[in-house]
mmCIF file of C-alpha atoms and ligand atoms in Angstrom:
data_model
loop_
_atom_site.group_PDB
_atom_site.id
_atom_site.type_symbol
_atom_site.label_atom_id
_atom_site.label_comp_id
_atom_site.label_asym_id
_atom_site.label_seq_id
_atom_site.Cartn_x
_atom_site.Cartn_y
_atom_site.Cartn_z
ATOM 1 C CA MET A 994 71.829 97.237 29.336
ATOM 2 C CA PHE A 995 70.969 94.239 31.487
ATOM 3 C CA TYR A 996 73.893 92.176 30.122
ATOM 4 C CA LYS A 997 76.564 94.910 30.105
ATOM 5 C CA GLY A 998 79.966 93.359 30.827
ATOM 6 C CA LYS A 999 78.588 89.814 30.460
ATOM 7 C CA THR A 1000 79.623 87.365 27.752
ATOM 8 C CA VAL A 1001 76.993 85.373 25.879
ATOM 9 C CA TRP A 1002 77.977 82.457 23.596
ATOM 10 C CA ILE A 1003 75.277 81.656 21.024
ATOM 11 C CA THR A 1004 75.248 78.678 18.649
ATOM 12 C CA GLY A 1005 73.150 78.804 15.489
ATOM 13 C CA ALA A 1006 73.863 82.549 15.429
ATOM 14 C CA SER A 1007 73.946 82.753 11.616
ATOM 15 C CA SER A 1008 70.189 82.509 11.096
ATOM 16 C CA GLY A 1009 66.672 82.685 12.488
ATOM 17 C CA ILE A 1010 66.238 82.488 16.259
ATOM 18 C CA GLY A 1011 69.993 82.542 16.993
ATOM 19 C CA GLU A 1012 70.511 85.651 14.889
ATOM 20 C CA ALA A 1013 67.572 87.391 16.589
ATOM 21 C CA LEU A 1014 68.864 86.387 20.035
ATOM 22 C CA SER A 1015 72.312 87.714 19.102
ATOM 23 C CA ARG A 1016 70.771 91.085 18.215
ATOM 24 C CA ALA A 1017 68.775 91.191 21.445
ATOM 25 C CA PHE A 1018 71.702 90.265 23.710
ATOM 26 C CA TYR A 1019 73.938 92.762 21.889
ATOM 27 C CA ASN A 1020 71.374 95.535 22.374
ATOM 28 C CA GLU A 1021 71.305 94.614 26.074
ATOM 29 C CA GLY A 1022 75.037 95.314 26.296
ATOM 30 C CA ALA A 1023 76.463 91.779 26.118
ATOM 31 C CA ASN A 1024 79.760 90.733 24.580
ATOM 32 C CA LEU A 1025 78.932 88.078 21.998
ATOM 33 C CA ILE A 1026 80.555 84.884 20.792
ATOM 34 C CA LEU A 1027 78.780 83.916 17.571
ATOM 35 C CA SER A 1028 78.993 80.294 16.431
ATOM 36 C CA SER A 1029 77.692 78.107 13.605
ATOM 37 C CA ARG A 1030 79.335 76.428 10.608
ATOM 38 C CA ARG A 1031 79.186 79.307 8.067
ATOM 39 C CA GLU A 1032 81.850 81.811 9.095
ATOM 40 C CA GLU A 1033 81.039 84.285 6.269
ATOM 41 C CA VAL A 1034 77.392 84.488 7.374
ATOM 42 C CA LEU A 1035 78.439 84.990 11.003
ATOM 43 C CA GLN A 1036 80.652 87.864 9.795
ATOM 44 C CA GLU A 1037 77.583 89.376 8.081
ATOM 45 C CA VAL A 1038 75.630 89.119 11.337
ATOM 46 C CA LYS A 1039 78.541 90.835 13.083
ATOM 47 C CA SER A 1040 78.488 93.581 10.416
ATOM 48 C CA THR A 1041 74.765 94.218 10.877
ATOM 49 C CA LEU A 1042 75.523 94.729 14.589
ATOM 50 C CA GLY A 1043 78.099 97.401 13.721
ATOM 51 C CA ALA A 1044 81.201 95.193 13.222
ATOM 52 C CA ASP A 1045 82.080 95.800 16.854
ATOM 53 C CA ASP A 1046 85.437 94.017 17.295
ATOM 54 C CA ASP A 1047 85.559 94.845 20.996
ATOM 55 C CA ARG A 1048 82.275 93.117 21.736
ATOM 56 C CA ILE A 1049 81.754 90.473 19.023
ATOM 57 C CA PHE A 1050 83.916 87.399 18.443
ATOM 58 C CA VAL A 1051 83.082 85.047 15.558
ATOM 59 C CA LEU A 1052 83.952 81.458 16.454
ATOM 60 C CA PRO A 1053 82.851 78.989 13.768
ATOM 61 C CA LEU A 1054 82.036 75.472 14.907
ATOM 62 C CA ASP A 1055 80.231 72.388 13.677
ATOM 63 C CA LEU A 1056 77.936 70.837 16.281
ATOM 64 C CA THR A 1057 78.643 67.354 14.884
ATOM 65 C CA GLN A 1058 82.373 67.742 15.724
ATOM 66 C CA SER A 1059 82.317 67.245 19.476
ATOM 67 C CA ASP A 1060 86.074 66.570 19.540
ATOM 68 C CA THR A 1061 86.606 70.290 18.758
ATOM 69 C CA PHE A 1062 84.451 71.609 21.635
ATOM 70 C CA ALA A 1063 87.237 71.710 24.270
ATOM 71 C CA GLU A 1064 89.485 73.792 21.994
ATOM 72 C CA LYS A 1065 86.579 76.072 20.958
ATOM 73 C CA THR A 1066 85.731 76.670 24.619
ATOM 74 C CA ARG A 1067 89.376 77.455 25.358
ATOM 75 C CA GLU A 1068 89.376 80.011 22.483
ATOM 76 C CA ALA A 1069 86.123 81.552 23.731
ATOM 77 C CA LEU A 1070 87.468 81.876 27.292
ATOM 78 C CA GLU A 1071 90.778 83.241 26.075
ATOM 79 C CA HIS A 1072 88.985 85.950 24.087
ATOM 80 C CA PHE A 1073 86.644 87.390 26.713
ATOM 81 C CA GLY A 1074 87.966 85.752 29.906
ATOM 82 C CA GLN A 1075 84.558 84.455 30.949
ATOM 83 C CA ILE A 1076 81.302 82.954 29.669
ATOM 84 C CA ASP A 1077 78.225 84.073 31.597
ATOM 85 C CA VAL A 1078 75.530 82.681 29.319
ATOM 86 C CA LEU A 1079 75.683 79.749 26.893
ATOM 87 C CA VAL A 1080 72.803 79.608 24.410
ATOM 88 C CA ASN A 1081 72.635 76.149 22.825
ATOM 89 C CA ASN A 1082 70.442 77.097 19.912
ATOM 90 C CA GLY A 1083 71.912 75.585 16.737
ATOM 91 C CA GLY A 1084 69.780 72.800 15.338
ATOM 92 C CA ILE A 1085 68.026 71.159 12.390
ATOM 93 C CA SER A 1086 64.590 69.677 11.822
ATOM 94 C CA GLN A 1087 63.109 66.809 9.826
ATOM 95 C CA ARG A 1088 60.409 66.180 7.215
ATOM 96 C CA SER A 1089 60.133 62.404 6.767
ATOM 97 C CA THR A 1090 58.264 59.429 8.169
ATOM 98 C CA VAL A 1091 60.071 56.722 10.140
ATOM 99 C CA LEU A 1092 59.554 54.285 7.263
ATOM 100 C CA GLU A 1093 61.302 56.520 4.766
ATOM 101 C CA SER A 1094 64.085 57.810 7.087
ATOM 102 C CA GLU A 1095 67.550 56.300 6.973
ATOM 103 C CA LEU A 1096 68.947 55.621 10.446
ATOM 104 C CA SER A 1097 71.860 57.926 9.605
ATOM 105 C CA VAL A 1098 69.385 60.831 9.302
ATOM 106 C CA ILE A 1099 67.911 60.135 12.731
ATOM 107 C CA ARG A 1100 71.460 59.890 14.150
ATOM 108 C CA ARG A 1101 72.397 63.232 12.537
ATOM 109 C CA LEU A 1102 69.408 64.957 14.182
ATOM 110 C CA MET A 1103 70.489 63.480 17.516
ATOM 111 C CA GLU A 1104 74.133 64.421 16.974
ATOM 112 C CA ILE A 1105 73.406 68.093 16.235
ATOM 113 C CA ASN A 1106 70.359 68.818 18.406
ATOM 114 C CA TYR A 1107 71.209 66.664 21.431
ATOM 115 C CA PHE A 1108 74.934 65.792 21.558
ATOM 116 C CA GLY A 1109 75.907 69.208 20.163
ATOM 117 C CA SER A 1110 74.155 70.997 23.030
ATOM 118 C CA VAL A 1111 75.181 68.440 25.642
ATOM 119 C CA GLY A 1112 78.829 68.381 24.512
ATOM 120 C CA LEU A 1113 79.292 72.135 24.500
ATOM 121 C CA THR A 1114 77.516 72.465 27.837
ATOM 122 C CA LYS A 1115 79.858 69.884 29.373
ATOM 123 C CA GLU A 1116 82.874 71.963 28.306
ATOM 124 C CA VAL A 1117 81.500 75.287 29.591
ATOM 125 C CA LEU A 1118 79.981 73.988 32.822
ATOM 126 C CA PRO A 1119 83.199 73.557 34.894
ATOM 127 C CA HIS A 1120 84.007 77.227 34.219
ATOM 128 C CA MET A 1121 80.561 78.350 35.420
ATOM 129 C CA VAL A 1122 80.673 76.045 38.454
ATOM 130 C CA SER A 1123 84.111 77.321 39.464
ATOM 131 C CA ARG A 1124 82.803 80.919 39.287
ATOM 132 C CA GLY A 1125 79.615 80.003 41.140
ATOM 133 C CA SER A 1126 77.404 81.595 38.484
ATOM 134 C CA GLY A 1127 76.160 81.085 34.962
ATOM 135 C CA HIS A 1128 73.140 80.528 32.766
ATOM 136 C CA ILE A 1129 72.681 77.699 30.288
ATOM 137 C CA ILE A 1130 69.883 78.223 27.768
ATOM 138 C CA VAL A 1131 68.856 75.568 25.264
ATOM 139 C CA THR A 1132 66.411 75.969 22.411
ATOM 140 C CA SER A 1133 64.216 72.916 22.687
ATOM 141 C CA SER A 1134 60.809 72.975 20.964
ATOM 142 C CA VAL A 1135 57.147 72.120 21.390
ATOM 143 C CA ALA A 1136 58.433 68.961 19.662
ATOM 144 C CA GLY A 1137 60.332 68.330 22.910
ATOM 145 C CA LYS A 1138 56.947 67.783 24.524
ATOM 146 C CA ILE A 1139 54.736 66.429 21.735
ATOM 147 C CA GLY A 1140 55.529 63.895 18.997
ATOM 148 C CA THR A 1141 53.942 64.332 15.551
ATOM 149 C CA LYS A 1142 54.133 62.783 12.086
ATOM 150 C CA PHE A 1143 57.269 63.543 10.024
ATOM 151 C CA ARG A 1144 59.258 64.626 13.114
ATOM 152 C CA SER A 1145 60.214 61.326 14.822
ATOM 153 C CA GLY A 1146 63.974 61.976 14.882
ATOM 154 C CA TYR A 1147 63.524 65.664 15.604
ATOM 155 C CA ALA A 1148 61.014 65.111 18.410
ATOM 156 C CA GLY A 1149 63.236 62.324 19.780
ATOM 157 C CA SER A 1150 66.232 64.664 19.912
ATOM 158 C CA LYS A 1151 64.246 67.479 21.543
ATOM 159 C CA HIS A 1152 62.609 65.135 24.098
ATOM 160 C CA ALA A 1153 66.159 64.015 24.962
ATOM 161 C CA VAL A 1154 67.191 67.673 25.322
ATOM 162 C CA GLN A 1155 64.296 68.229 27.749
ATOM 163 C CA GLY A 1156 65.299 65.216 29.875
ATOM 164 C CA PHE A 1157 68.996 66.074 29.982
ATOM 165 C CA PHE A 1158 68.619 69.763 30.808
ATOM 166 C CA ASN A 1159 65.837 69.197 33.368
ATOM 167 C CA SER A 1160 68.221 66.789 35.137
ATOM 168 C CA LEU A 1161 71.142 69.186 34.816
ATOM 169 C CA ARG A 1162 69.066 71.946 36.443
ATOM 170 C CA GLN A 1163 68.609 69.784 39.535
ATOM 171 C CA GLU A 1164 72.374 69.290 39.787
ATOM 172 C CA MET A 1165 73.132 72.978 39.228
ATOM 173 C CA TYR A 1166 70.943 74.577 41.945
ATOM 174 C CA GLU A 1167 73.761 74.267 44.507
ATOM 175 C CA HIS A 1168 76.238 75.845 42.047
ATOM 176 C CA ASN A 1169 74.067 78.861 41.194
ATOM 177 C CA VAL A 1170 73.981 77.950 37.489
ATOM 178 C CA ASP A 1171 70.536 78.496 35.940
ATOM 179 C CA VAL A 1172 69.114 76.277 33.213
ATOM 180 C CA THR A 1173 66.419 77.547 30.849
ATOM 181 C CA LEU A 1174 64.565 75.401 28.327
ATOM 182 C CA LEU A 1175 63.166 77.566 25.547
ATOM 183 C CA CYS A 1176 60.269 75.804 23.797
ATOM 184 C CA PRO A 1177 59.031 77.607 20.682
ATOM 185 C CA GLY A 1178 56.157 76.508 18.499
ATOM 186 C CA PHE A 1179 56.242 77.477 14.808
ATOM 187 C CA ILE A 1180 58.565 80.434 14.139
ATOM 188 C CA LYS A 1181 59.157 81.943 10.694
ATOM 189 C CA THR A 1182 62.801 80.985 10.014
ATOM 190 C CA ASN A 1183 64.662 78.750 7.546
ATOM 191 C CA ILE A 1184 64.141 75.714 9.786
ATOM 192 C CA SER A 1185 61.819 73.868 7.382
ATOM 193 C CA LYS A 1186 63.961 74.700 4.305
ATOM 194 C CA ASN A 1187 66.989 73.230 6.107
ATOM 195 C CA ALA A 1188 65.073 70.229 7.496
ATOM 196 C CA LEU A 1189 66.325 66.758 6.572
ATOM 197 C CA THR A 1190 64.263 64.391 4.433
ATOM 198 C CA GLY A 1191 64.518 60.596 4.652
ATOM 199 C CA ASP A 1192 67.721 60.354 2.596
ATOM 200 C CA GLY A 1193 69.397 63.314 4.340
ATOM 201 C CA THR A 1194 68.819 65.908 1.603
ATOM 202 C CA ASN A 1195 67.255 69.242 2.514
ATOM 203 C CA PHE A 1196 63.475 69.646 2.386
ATOM 204 C CA GLY A 1197 64.068 73.009 0.704
ATOM 205 C CA LYS A 1198 60.601 74.516 1.235
ATOM 206 C CA MET A 1199 59.040 76.878 3.746
ATOM 207 C CA GLY A 1200 56.216 74.999 5.497
ATOM 208 C CA ASP A 1201 52.728 76.533 5.618
ATOM 209 C CA ALA A 1202 52.662 76.829 9.392
ATOM 210 C CA HIS A 1203 56.092 78.480 9.472
ATOM 211 C CA SER A 1204 55.313 81.029 6.769
ATOM 212 C CA LYS A 1205 52.292 82.241 8.790
ATOM 213 C CA ALA A 1206 54.066 82.184 12.159
ATOM 214 C CA MET A 1207 55.645 85.014 14.181
ATOM 215 C CA THR A 1208 59.144 86.092 13.169
ATOM 216 C CA ALA A 1209 62.219 85.270 15.225
ATOM 217 C CA ASP A 1210 62.534 88.935 16.265
ATOM 218 C CA GLU A 1211 58.911 88.992 17.472
ATOM 219 C CA MET A 1212 59.554 85.801 19.403
ATOM 220 C CA VAL A 1213 62.736 87.113 20.982
ATOM 221 C CA ASP A 1214 61.017 90.371 22.025
ATOM 222 C CA LYS A 1215 58.491 88.261 23.921
ATOM 223 C CA VAL A 1216 60.934 85.864 25.573
ATOM 224 C CA MET A 1217 63.783 88.225 26.483
ATOM 225 C CA PRO A 1218 62.171 89.464 29.745
ATOM 226 C CA LYS A 1219 61.787 85.813 30.817
ATOM 227 C CA ILE A 1220 65.354 84.957 29.800
ATOM 228 C CA LYS A 1221 66.579 87.819 31.985
ATOM 229 C CA LYS A 1222 64.717 86.263 34.903
ATOM 230 C CA ALA A 1223 66.305 82.884 34.060
ATOM 231 C CA LYS A 1224 62.885 81.185 33.962
ATOM 232 C CA GLU A 1225 63.242 77.413 34.022
ATOM 233 C CA GLU A 1226 61.035 76.854 30.980
ATOM 234 C CA ILE A 1227 59.719 79.343 28.442
ATOM 235 C CA ILE A 1228 56.971 78.184 26.095
ATOM 236 C CA ILE A 1229 56.278 80.548 23.196
ATOM 237 C CA THR A 1230 53.724 79.402 20.630
ATOM 238 C CA GLY A 1231 50.956 80.331 18.257
ATOM 239 C CA PHE A 1232 47.374 79.402 19.154
ATOM 240 C CA LYS A 1233 47.355 75.812 17.821
ATOM 241 C CA GLU A 1234 50.595 74.576 19.401
ATOM 242 C CA GLY A 1235 49.708 76.318 22.682
ATOM 243 C CA LEU A 1236 46.346 74.576 22.686
ATOM 244 C CA ALA A 1237 48.014 71.238 21.911
ATOM 245 C CA ILE A 1238 50.214 71.563 25.007
ATOM 246 C CA TRP A 1239 47.153 72.234 27.171
ATOM 247 C CA VAL A 1240 45.199 69.326 25.693
ATOM 248 C CA GLN A 1241 48.179 67.038 26.282
ATOM 249 C CA ARG A 1242 48.281 68.046 29.955
ATOM 250 C CA LEU A 1243 44.571 67.300 30.303
ATOM 251 C CA SER A 1244 44.476 64.140 28.199
ATOM 252 C CA PRO A 1245 47.348 62.738 26.096
ATOM 253 C CA THR A 1246 44.856 60.262 24.599
ATOM 254 C CA LEU A 1247 42.639 63.081 23.368
ATOM 255 C CA LEU A 1248 45.642 64.880 21.872
ATOM 256 C CA ASN A 1249 46.699 61.739 20.001
ATOM 257 C CA LYS A 1250 43.171 61.386 18.572
ATOM 258 C CA ILE A 1251 43.231 65.010 17.412
ATOM 259 C CA LEU A 1252 46.746 64.777 15.943
ATOM 260 C CA LYS A 1253 45.870 61.537 14.109
ATOM 261 C CA ASN A 1254 43.467 63.533 11.956
ATOM 262 C CA THR A 1255 45.483 66.755 11.755
ATOM 263 C CA LYS A 1256 47.460 67.753 8.680
ATOM 264 C CA VAL A 1257 51.064 68.226 9.814
ATOM 265 C CA THR A 1258 53.361 70.218 7.508
HETATM 266 N N1 NAP B 448 61.715 77.842 13.681
HETATM 267 C C1 NAP B 448 60.940 77.065 14.398
HETATM 268 O O1 NAP B 448 59.730 76.901 14.103
HETATM 269 C C2 NAP B 448 61.485 76.383 15.631
HETATM 270 C C3 NAP B 448 60.571 75.864 16.541
HETATM 271 C C4 NAP B 448 61.049 75.226 17.686
HETATM 272 C C5 NAP B 448 62.408 75.107 17.896
HETATM 273 N N2 NAP B 448 63.278 75.609 16.977
HETATM 274 C C6 NAP B 448 64.711 75.440 17.254
HETATM 275 O O2 NAP B 448 65.347 76.688 17.169
HETATM 276 C C7 NAP B 448 66.729 76.494 16.877
HETATM 277 C C8 NAP B 448 67.133 77.471 15.779
HETATM 278 O O3 NAP B 448 66.413 77.159 14.595
HETATM 279 P P1 NAP B 448 65.880 78.275 13.573
HETATM 280 O O4 NAP B 448 64.410 78.160 13.553
HETATM 281 O O5 NAP B 448 66.504 79.561 13.841
HETATM 282 O O6 NAP B 448 66.391 77.636 12.192
HETATM 283 P P2 NAP B 448 67.482 78.116 11.110
HETATM 284 O O7 NAP B 448 67.136 79.477 10.638
HETATM 285 O O8 NAP B 448 67.569 77.016 10.127
HETATM 286 O O9 NAP B 448 68.839 78.209 11.957
HETATM 287 C C9 NAP B 448 69.520 77.050 12.370
HETATM 288 C C10 NAP B 448 70.884 77.447 12.888
HETATM 289 O O10 NAP B 448 71.591 76.264 13.323
HETATM 290 C C11 NAP B 448 72.881 76.241 12.739
HETATM 291 N N3 NAP B 448 73.329 74.862 12.498
HETATM 292 C C12 NAP B 448 72.702 73.898 11.795
HETATM 293 N N4 NAP B 448 73.453 72.792 11.745
HETATM 294 C C13 NAP B 448 74.599 73.060 12.437
HETATM 295 C C14 NAP B 448 75.772 72.335 12.726
HETATM 296 N N5 NAP B 448 75.965 71.075 12.293
HETATM 297 N N6 NAP B 448 76.741 72.931 13.468
HETATM 298 C C15 NAP B 448 76.587 74.210 13.894
HETATM 299 N N7 NAP B 448 75.497 74.950 13.660
HETATM 300 C C16 NAP B 448 74.515 74.393 12.928
HETATM 301 C C17 NAP B 448 72.740 77.032 11.427
HETATM 302 O O11 NAP B 448 73.967 77.629 11.052
HETATM 303 P P3 NAP B 448 74.999 77.110 9.908
HETATM 304 O O12 NAP B 448 74.194 76.626 8.767
HETATM 305 O O13 NAP B 448 75.799 78.348 9.627
HETATM 306 O O14 NAP B 448 75.810 76.050 10.578
HETATM 307 C C18 NAP B 448 71.751 78.118 11.837
HETATM 308 O O15 NAP B 448 72.439 79.196 12.413
HETATM 309 C C19 NAP B 448 66.871 75.020 16.502
HETATM 310 O O16 NAP B 448 67.407 74.323 17.613
HETATM 311 C C20 NAP B 448 65.455 74.571 16.249
HETATM 312 O O17 NAP B 448 65.272 73.201 16.494
HETATM 313 C C21 NAP B 448 62.860 76.244 15.860
#
């Protein structure tokens, strides 16, 4: 019951990693604010957690609609009176080369993955600073560290996330607000089915690497102890992506040579 009496606001709570995080925080005693676009699916998530009206508040929001974030934050604060942890997790991926991607698709990835997280954080931050405590978590990715084929817009958005939240952490030390970058490798969720292709339609298929990867619940079991310690960065990967991060540290040139000849799905 580490989070008993604390309020945790999670975006992307209707599926995959966000749903698994919601379960884990709930089981640790937290009050939850569950957000994403699909209200009916968020209600189902709430039901699977026991339809606990006292501890779960469904607050639908679209991460592309930054002009609604101030009002959504007001509603969240009005409901539970405080936000102790904000988990910026909602996001989408990509399956298209630069040549075949419309600029609007690359902008959409940036709008959801980067400006969605940045915008919501900017609304919640003054509240945390005024209380002198808080924890901002953002689901980045190994793609926030390494660029690969078919992920230009996605990797761009996640690299931007890394830069913004690493800078924010520096500014927040004096305010006692922690910032955690969560960097998963492949996790078995709907991320590849929902990924955008070059014309903005959904990819619609489960990628090979994702279908063989650990589940979101397995991932969350592993990262939760580190989240509780508010670690600055949590990298959680399978063997190949973990190795890629090590090779990049040793020699980015070597990693590029390897990736050039690697099948990326
Ligand atoms: N799975 C992986 O291999 C992996 C690896 C590294 C990082 N990640 C990151 O993990 C996060 C969660 O992804 P996932 O793997 O759990 O994928 P997922 O199962 O597809 O879940 C994505 C979540 O984001 C929400 N979302 C998408 N567009 C949104 C929008 N415009 N406004 C509000 N919410 C939106 C979706 O809810 P609605 O459809 O209801 O809006 C859903 O809850 C993402 O940031 C992703 O980049 C995933």
